[in-house]
Coordinates of C-alpha atoms and ligand atoms in Angstrom, one line a residue:
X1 CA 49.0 173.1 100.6
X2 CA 47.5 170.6 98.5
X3 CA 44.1 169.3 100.0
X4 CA 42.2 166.2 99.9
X5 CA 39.1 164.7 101.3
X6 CA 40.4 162.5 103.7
X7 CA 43.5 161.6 105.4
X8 CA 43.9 158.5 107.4
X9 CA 47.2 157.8 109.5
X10 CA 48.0 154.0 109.5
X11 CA 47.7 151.6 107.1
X12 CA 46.1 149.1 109.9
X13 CA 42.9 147.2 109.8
X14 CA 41.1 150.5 111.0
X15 CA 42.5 153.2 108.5
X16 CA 42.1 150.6 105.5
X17 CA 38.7 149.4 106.2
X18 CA 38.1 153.3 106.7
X19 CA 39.9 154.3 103.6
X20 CA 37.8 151.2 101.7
X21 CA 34.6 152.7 102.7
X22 CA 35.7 156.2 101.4
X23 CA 37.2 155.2 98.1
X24 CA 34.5 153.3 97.0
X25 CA 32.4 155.9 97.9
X26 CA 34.4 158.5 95.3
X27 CA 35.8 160.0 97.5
X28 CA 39.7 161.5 97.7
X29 CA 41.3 159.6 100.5
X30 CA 45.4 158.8 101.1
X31 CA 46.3 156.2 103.7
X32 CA 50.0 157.2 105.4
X33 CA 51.6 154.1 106.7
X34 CA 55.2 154.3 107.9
X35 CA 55.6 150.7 107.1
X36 CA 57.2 149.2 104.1
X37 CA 54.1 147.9 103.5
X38 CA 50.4 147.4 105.2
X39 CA 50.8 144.4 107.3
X40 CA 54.5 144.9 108.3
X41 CA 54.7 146.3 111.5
X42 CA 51.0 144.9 112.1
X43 CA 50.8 142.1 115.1
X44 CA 47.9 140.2 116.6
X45 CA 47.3 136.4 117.7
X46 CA 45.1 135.9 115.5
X47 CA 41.6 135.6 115.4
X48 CA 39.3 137.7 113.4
X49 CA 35.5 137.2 114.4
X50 CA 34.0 137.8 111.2
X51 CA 30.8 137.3 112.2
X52 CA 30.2 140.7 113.9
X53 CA 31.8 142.4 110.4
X54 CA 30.1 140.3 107.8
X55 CA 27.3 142.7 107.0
X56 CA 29.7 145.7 106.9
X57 CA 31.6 145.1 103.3
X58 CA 29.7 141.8 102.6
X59 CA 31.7 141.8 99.2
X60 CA 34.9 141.5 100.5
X61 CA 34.8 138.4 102.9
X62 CA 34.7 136.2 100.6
X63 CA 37.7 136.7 98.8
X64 CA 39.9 137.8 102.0
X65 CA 42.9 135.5 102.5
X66 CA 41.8 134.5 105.2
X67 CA 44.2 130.9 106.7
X68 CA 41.5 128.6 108.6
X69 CA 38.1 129.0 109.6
X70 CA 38.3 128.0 113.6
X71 CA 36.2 124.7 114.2
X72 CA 38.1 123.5 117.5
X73 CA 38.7 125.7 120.3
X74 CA 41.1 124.5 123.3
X75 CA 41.5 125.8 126.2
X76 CA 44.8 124.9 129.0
X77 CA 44.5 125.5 132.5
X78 CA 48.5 124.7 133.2
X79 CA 49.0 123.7 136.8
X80 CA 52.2 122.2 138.4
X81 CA 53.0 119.0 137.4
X82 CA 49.3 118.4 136.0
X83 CA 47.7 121.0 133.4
X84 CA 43.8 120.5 132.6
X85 CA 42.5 120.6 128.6
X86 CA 39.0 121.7 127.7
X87 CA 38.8 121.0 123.8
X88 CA 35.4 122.0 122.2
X89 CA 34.4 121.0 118.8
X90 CA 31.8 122.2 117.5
X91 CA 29.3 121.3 114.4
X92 CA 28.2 125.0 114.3
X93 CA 31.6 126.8 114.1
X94 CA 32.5 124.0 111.5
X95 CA 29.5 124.8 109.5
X96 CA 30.0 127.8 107.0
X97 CA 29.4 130.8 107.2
X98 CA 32.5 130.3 110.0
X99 CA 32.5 132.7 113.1
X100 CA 35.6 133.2 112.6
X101 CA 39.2 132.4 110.4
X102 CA 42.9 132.9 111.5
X103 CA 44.3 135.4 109.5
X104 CA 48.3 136.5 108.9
X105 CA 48.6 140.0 109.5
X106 CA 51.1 140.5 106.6
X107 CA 49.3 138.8 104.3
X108 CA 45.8 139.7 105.2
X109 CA 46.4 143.8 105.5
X110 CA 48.3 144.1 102.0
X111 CA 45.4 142.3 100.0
X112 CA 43.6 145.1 102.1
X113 CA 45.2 148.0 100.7
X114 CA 45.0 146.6 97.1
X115 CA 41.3 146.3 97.5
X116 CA 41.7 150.3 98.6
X117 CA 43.9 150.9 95.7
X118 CA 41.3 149.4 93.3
X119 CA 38.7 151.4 94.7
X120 CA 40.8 154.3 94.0
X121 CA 42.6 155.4 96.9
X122 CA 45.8 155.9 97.9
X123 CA 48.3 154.1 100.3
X124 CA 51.6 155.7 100.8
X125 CA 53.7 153.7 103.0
X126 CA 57.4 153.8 104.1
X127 CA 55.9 157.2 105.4
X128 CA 56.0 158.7 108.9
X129 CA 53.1 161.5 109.7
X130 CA 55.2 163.2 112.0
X131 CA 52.6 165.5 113.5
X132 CA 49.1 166.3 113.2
X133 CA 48.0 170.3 111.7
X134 CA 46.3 171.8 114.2
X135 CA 44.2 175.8 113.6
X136 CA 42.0 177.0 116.7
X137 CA 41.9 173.7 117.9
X138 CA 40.5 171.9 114.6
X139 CA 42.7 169.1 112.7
X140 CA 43.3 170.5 109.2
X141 CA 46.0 167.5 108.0
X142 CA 49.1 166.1 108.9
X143 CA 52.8 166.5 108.5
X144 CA 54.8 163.8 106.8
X145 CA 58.9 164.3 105.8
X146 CA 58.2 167.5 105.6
X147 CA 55.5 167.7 103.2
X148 CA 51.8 168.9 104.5
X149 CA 48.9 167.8 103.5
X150 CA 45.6 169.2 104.1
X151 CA 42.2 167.8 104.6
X152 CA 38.5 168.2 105.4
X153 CA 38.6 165.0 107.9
X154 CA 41.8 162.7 109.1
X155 CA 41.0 159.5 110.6
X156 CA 43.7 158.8 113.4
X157 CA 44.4 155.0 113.3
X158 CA 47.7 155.3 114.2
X159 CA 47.4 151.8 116.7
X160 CA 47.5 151.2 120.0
X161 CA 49.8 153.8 121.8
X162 CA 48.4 156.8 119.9
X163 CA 51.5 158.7 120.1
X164 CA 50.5 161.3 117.6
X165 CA 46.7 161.8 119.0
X166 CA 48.2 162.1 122.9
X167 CA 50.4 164.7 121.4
X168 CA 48.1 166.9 120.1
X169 CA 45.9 166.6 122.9
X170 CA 43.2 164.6 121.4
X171 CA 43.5 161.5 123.8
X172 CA 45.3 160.9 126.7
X173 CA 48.8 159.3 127.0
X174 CA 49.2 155.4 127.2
X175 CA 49.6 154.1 130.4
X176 CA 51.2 151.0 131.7
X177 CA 47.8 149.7 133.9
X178 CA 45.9 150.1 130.2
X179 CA 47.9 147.9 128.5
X180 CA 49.6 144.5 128.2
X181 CA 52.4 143.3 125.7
X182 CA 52.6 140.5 123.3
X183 CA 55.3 138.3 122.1
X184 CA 54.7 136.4 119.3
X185 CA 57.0 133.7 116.5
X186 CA 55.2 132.4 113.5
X187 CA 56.0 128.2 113.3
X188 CA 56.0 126.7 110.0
X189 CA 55.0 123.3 110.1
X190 CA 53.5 121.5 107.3
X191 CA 49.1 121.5 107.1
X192 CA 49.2 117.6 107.6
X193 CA 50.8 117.7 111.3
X194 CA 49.3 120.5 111.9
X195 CA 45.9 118.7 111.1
X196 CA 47.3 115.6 113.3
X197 CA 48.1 117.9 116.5
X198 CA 44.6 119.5 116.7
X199 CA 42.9 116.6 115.4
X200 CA 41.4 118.9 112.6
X201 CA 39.6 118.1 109.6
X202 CA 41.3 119.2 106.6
X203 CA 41.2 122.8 106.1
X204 CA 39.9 123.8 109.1
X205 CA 41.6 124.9 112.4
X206 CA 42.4 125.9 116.0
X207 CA 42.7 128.0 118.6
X208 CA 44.4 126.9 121.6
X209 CA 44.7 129.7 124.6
X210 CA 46.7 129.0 128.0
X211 CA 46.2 130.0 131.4
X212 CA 48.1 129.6 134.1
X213 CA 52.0 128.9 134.4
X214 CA 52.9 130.4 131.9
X215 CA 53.5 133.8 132.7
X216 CA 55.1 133.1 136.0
X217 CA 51.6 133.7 137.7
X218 CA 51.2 137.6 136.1
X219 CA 48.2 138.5 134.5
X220 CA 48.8 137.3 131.0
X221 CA 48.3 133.4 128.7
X222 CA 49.6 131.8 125.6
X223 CA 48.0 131.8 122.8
X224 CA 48.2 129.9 119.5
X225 CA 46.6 129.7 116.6
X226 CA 46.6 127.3 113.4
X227 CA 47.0 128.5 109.9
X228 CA 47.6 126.8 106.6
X229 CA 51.0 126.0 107.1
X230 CA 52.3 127.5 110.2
X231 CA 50.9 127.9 113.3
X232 CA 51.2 131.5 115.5
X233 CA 52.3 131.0 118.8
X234 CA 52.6 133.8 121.5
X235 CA 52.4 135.2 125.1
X236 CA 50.8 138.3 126.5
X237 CA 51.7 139.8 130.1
X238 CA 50.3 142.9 131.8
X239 CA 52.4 145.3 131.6
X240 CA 51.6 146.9 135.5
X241 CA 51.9 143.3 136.4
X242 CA 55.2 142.8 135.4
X243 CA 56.1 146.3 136.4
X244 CA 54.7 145.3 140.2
X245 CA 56.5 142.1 139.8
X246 CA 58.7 140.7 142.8
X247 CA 60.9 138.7 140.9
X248 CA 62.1 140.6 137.7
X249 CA 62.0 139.1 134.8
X250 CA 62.2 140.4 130.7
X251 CA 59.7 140.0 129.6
X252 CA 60.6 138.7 126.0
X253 CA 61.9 135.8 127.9
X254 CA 58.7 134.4 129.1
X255 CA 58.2 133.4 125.3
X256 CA 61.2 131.4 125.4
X257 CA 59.8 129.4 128.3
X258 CA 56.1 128.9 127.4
X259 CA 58.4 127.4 124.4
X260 CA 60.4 125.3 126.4
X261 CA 57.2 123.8 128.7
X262 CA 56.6 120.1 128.3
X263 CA 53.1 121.0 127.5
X264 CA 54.3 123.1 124.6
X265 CA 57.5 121.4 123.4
X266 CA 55.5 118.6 121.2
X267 CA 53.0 121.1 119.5
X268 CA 56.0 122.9 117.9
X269 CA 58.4 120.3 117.3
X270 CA 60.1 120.3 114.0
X271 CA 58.7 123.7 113.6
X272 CA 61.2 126.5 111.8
X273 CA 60.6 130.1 112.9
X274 CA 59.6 132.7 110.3
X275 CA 58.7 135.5 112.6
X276 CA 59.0 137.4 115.3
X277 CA 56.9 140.1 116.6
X278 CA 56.2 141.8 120.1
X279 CA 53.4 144.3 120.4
X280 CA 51.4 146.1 123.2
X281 CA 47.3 145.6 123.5
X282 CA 45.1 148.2 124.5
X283 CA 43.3 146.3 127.8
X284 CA 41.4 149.6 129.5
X285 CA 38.5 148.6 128.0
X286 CA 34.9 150.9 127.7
X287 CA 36.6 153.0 130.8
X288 CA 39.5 154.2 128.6
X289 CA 38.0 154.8 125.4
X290 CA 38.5 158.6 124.6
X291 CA 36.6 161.4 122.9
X292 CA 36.0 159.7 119.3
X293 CA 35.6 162.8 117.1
X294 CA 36.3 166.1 117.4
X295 CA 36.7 168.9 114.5
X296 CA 38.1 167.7 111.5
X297 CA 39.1 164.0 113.1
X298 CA 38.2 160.8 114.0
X299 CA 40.0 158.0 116.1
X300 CA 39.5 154.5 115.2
X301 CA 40.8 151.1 115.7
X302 CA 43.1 150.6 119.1
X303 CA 43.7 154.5 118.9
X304 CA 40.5 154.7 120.3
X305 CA 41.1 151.8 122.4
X306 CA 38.3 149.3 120.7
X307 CA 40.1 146.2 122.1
X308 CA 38.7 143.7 124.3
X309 CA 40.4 140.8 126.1
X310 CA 37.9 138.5 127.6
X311 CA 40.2 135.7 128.5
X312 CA 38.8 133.1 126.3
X313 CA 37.8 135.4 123.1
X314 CA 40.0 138.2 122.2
X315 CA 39.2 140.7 120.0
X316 CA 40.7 143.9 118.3
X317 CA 40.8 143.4 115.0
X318 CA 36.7 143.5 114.1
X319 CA 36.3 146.3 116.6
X320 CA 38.9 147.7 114.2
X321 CA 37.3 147.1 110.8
X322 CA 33.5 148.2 112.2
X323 CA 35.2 151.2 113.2
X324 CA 36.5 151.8 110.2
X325 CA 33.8 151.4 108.6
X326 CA 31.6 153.7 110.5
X327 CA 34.2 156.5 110.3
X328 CA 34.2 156.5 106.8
X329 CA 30.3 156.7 106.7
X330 CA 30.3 159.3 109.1
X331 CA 32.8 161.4 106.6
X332 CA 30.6 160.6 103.6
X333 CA 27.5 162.0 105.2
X334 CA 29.8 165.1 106.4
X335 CA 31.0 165.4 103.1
X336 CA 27.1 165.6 102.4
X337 CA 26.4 168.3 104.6
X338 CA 29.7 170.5 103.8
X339 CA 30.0 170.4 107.8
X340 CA 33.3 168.8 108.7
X341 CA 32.7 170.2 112.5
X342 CA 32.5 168.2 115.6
X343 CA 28.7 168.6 115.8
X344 CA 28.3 167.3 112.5
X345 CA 31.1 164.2 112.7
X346 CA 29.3 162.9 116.5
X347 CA 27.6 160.8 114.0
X348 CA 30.5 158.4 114.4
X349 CA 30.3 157.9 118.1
X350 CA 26.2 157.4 117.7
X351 CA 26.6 155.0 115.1
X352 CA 29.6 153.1 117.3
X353 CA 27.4 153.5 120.2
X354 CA 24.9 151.5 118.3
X355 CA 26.6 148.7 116.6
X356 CA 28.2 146.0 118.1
X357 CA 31.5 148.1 118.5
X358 CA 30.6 149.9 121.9
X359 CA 27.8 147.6 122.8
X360 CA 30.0 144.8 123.6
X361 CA 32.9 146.9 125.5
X362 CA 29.9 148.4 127.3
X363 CA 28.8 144.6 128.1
X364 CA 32.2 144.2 128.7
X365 CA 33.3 147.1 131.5
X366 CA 33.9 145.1 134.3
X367 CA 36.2 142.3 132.6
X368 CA 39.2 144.5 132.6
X369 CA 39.1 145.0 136.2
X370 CA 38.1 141.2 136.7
X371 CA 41.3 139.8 134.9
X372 CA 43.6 141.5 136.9
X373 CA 43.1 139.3 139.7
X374 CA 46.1 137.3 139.9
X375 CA 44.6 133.7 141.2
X376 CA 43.0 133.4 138.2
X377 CA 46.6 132.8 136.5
X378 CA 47.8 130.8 139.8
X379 CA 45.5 129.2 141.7
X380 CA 42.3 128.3 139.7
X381 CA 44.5 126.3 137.0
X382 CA 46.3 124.7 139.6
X383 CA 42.9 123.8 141.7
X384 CA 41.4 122.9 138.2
X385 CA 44.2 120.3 137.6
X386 CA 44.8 119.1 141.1
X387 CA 40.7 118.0 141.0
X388 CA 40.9 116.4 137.7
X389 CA 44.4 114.5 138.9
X390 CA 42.4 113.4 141.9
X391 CA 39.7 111.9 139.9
X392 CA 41.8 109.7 137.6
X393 CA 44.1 108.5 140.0
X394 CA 44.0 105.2 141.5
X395 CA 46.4 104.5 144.3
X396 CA 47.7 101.1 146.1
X397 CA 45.1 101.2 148.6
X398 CA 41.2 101.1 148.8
X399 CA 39.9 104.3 146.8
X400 CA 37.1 106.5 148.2
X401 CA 33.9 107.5 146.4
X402 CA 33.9 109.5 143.5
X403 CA 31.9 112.1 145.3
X404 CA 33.8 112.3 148.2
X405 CA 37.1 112.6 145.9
X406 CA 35.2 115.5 144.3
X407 CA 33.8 117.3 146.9
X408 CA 36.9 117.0 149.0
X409 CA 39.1 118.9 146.3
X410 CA 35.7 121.6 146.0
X411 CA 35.9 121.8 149.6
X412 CA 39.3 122.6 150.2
X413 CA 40.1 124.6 146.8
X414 CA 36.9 126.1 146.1
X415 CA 34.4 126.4 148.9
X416 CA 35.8 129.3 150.9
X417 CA 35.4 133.0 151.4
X418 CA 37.8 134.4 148.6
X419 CA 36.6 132.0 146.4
X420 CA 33.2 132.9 147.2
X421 CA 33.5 136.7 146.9
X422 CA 35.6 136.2 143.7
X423 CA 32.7 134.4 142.1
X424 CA 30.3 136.9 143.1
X425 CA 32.5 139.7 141.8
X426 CA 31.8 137.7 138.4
X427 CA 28.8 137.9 138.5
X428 CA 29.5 141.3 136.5
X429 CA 30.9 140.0 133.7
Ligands
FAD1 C1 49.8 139.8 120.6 C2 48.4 140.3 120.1 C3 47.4 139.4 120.0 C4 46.2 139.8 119.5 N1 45.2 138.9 119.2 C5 44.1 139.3 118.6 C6 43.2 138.3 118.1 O1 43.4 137.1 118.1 N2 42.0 138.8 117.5 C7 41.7 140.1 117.4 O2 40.7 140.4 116.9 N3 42.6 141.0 117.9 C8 43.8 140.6 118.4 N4 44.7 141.6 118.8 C9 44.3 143.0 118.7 C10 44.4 143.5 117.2 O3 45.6 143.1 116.7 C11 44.3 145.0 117.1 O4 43.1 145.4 117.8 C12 44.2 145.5 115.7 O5 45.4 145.2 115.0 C13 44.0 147.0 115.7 O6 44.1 147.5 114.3 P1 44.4 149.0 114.1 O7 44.3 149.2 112.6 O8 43.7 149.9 115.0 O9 45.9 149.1 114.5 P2 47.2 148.5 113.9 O10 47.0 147.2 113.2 O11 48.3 148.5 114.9 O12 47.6 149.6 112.7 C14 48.1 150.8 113.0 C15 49.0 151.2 111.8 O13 49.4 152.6 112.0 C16 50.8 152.7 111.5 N5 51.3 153.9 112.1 C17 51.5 154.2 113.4 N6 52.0 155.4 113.6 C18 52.1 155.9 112.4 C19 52.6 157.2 111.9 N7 53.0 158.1 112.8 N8 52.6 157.4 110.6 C20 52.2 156.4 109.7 N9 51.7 155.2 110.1 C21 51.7 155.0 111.4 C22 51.4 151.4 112.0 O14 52.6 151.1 111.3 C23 50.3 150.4 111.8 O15 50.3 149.8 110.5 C24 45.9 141.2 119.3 C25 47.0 142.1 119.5 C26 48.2 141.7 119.9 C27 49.3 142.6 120.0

């Protein structure tokens, strides 16, 4: 059996950075992506917070194709009949180096792979691994079309469901509860109405999340995102939460209604769809991350469940790249030590342990459990909305203090026991 290094499954964020690390380091590594190419079957809003990264492979940030550094960030509280906007610009996130850029997937992972192709590695896609080679418990390679291929470490980035890693045993099967799924169209529209709807300077842009009624109350939002010329627009919905829904609905549809709000409707006019994508998103958080090494593999990326949705900042994608990274260190120093062994590859989880990576889900544990309450998607927006409605309106008759405006929409919509107890459960967050 021909025998190499390293073997990563999944031509991803994770397995590249992973496979960068390695090949620039000398070291034999083939990346196996069953896509035509890296970035083809890769979805994500998106956002990439390069600010937690930019230390890792300092080199390569600066030529990444990245779309638009992210100055303005809105945020949509949709309510019936009246939806509230928070729009924050900021000097600081305008002010290089960005925090973070909106990058296109299939775009952004193929430059990837040729920067691991110029370091000397390999990327084979339009490749399925089919199974993972297991002797006396220890992952010796994979399986691919028939054709094995051995090796001292394989990286499993393999995404978000981890089919091959459940298989074998080395995480535990995707569930429903951990998860949520993700529609998403890419909109052309040219970079000068795209500037004029965000009120953006040229050659920056936006992110624009939505809570609220969009998913029909389910845990979930809108998101949207500006690029050069085209903006990505998208929903995500809990999966248990539409499973547990009442009133059955596809879920692909709720797309085509977030589309069709009146809220929405003007920010994509004149628009022409390039893309289509739907995707799960690993949402367990810290709870559901799994055993990170064992002998003779590593999981990284959203195999290993390094995904964090925080409602107003979403991440995956860094998580995925520091992961990477630290995998592929963690094989180098192995490689060092002849000791391909658990024992000696726990170096990864330490190092994860001690970035940012498992820091921030650790900071992070109770948000997963927080989100799934539903009146955060139904009644706050609404409350939010009907208060602000209330403030500006000015009817036929005598008006009443502003204060006593206010504190009668706190009283009624805020100041009672559930709301009380929910903000106190917030406090963990
Ligand atoms: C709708 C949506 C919105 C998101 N928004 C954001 C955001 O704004 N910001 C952010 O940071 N994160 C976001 N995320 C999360 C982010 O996209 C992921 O965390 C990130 O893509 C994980 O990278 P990865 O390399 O681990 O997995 P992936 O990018 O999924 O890569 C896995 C790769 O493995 C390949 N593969 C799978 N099985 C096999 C096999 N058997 N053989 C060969 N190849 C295989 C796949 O084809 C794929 O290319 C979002 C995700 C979704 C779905």
């Amino acid at each position: 059996m021909e025998k190499v290094d390293c073997i990563i499954v999944g031509g991803g964020l994770a397995g590249l950075s992973a496979a960068y690390g390695l090949a620039s380091e000398g070291l034999e590594v083939i990346v196996i992506e069953r896509g035509d190419y890296s970035g083809a079957k890769n979805v994500t809003g998106g956002r990439l917070y390069v600010s937690p990264i930019r230390d890792l492979y300092p080199e390569l940030w600066k030529a990444a194709p990245f779309e638009r550094p992210v100055t303005r960030e809105f945020v949509t509280l949709m309510g019936d009949g009246a939806h509230t906007t928070i729009e924050l610009a900021s000097e600081r996130f305008a002010t290089p180096a960005y925090q973070s850029y909106t990058v296109l997937r299939a775009r952004f992972d193929q430059w990837f792979a040729d920067q691991v192709m110029e370091k000397g590695g390999m990327v084979i896609t339009k490749n399925r691994v089919d199974d993972l080679l297991l002797e006396g418990g220890k992952v010796i390679g994979i399986r691919a079309g028939g054709d094995d291929i051995g090796a001292d470490v394989t990286i499993i980035a393999e995404g978000v469901l981890g089919l091959l890693s459940s298989k074998a045993g080395l995480r535990e099967e995707p569930r429903p509860q951990d998860h949520a799924l993700g529609y998403k169209e890419i909109i052309e529209l040219p970079p000068g109405v795209i500037q004029d709807r965000w009120h953006l300077n040229e050659g920056e842009g936006a992110a624009h999340l939505f809570m609220g009624g969009v998913t029909r109350g389910l845990m979930g939002g809108g998101f949207l995102y500006t690029n050069k010329d085209s903006i990505s627009l998208g929903i995500v919905v809990g999966m248990e939460a539409m499973r547990q829904a009442p009133d059955k609905v596809d879920s692909y549809t709720l797309l085509d209604e977030f589309k069709e709000l009146p809220q929405i409707k003007p920010l994509v006019e004149g628009g022409t769809i390039v893309e289509y994508s739907a995707h799960a998103i690993a949402e367990g958080g810290i709870a559901k991350v799994p055993k990170l090494y064992g002998d003779g593999y590593l999981l990284a990326g959203d195999t290993a469940g390094l995904s964090l949705n925080a409602l107003v900042t979403v991440r995956g994608m860094d998580f995925a790249i520091a992961s990477g990274y630290y995998a592929a260190r963690a094989v180098i120093d192995a490689k060092e030590r002849d000791d391909f062994t658990a024992a000696s590859l726990a170096q990864y989880e330490q190092s994860l342990r001690s970035s940012f990576v498992l820091k921030d889900l650790e900071t992070a544990r109770y948000i997963p459990h927080t989100i799934e309450n539903p009146r955060l998607f139904t009644h706050y927006p609404q409350a939010v909305s009907n208060l602000m409605e209330q403030v500006f309106t000015i009817g036929p008759g005598p008006s009443k203090k502003l204060s006593s405006t206010v504190m009668g929409g706190v009283r009624k919509d805020f100041l009672n026991l559930q709301t009380l107890k929910e903000l106190y459960a917030m406090r963990k967050i």
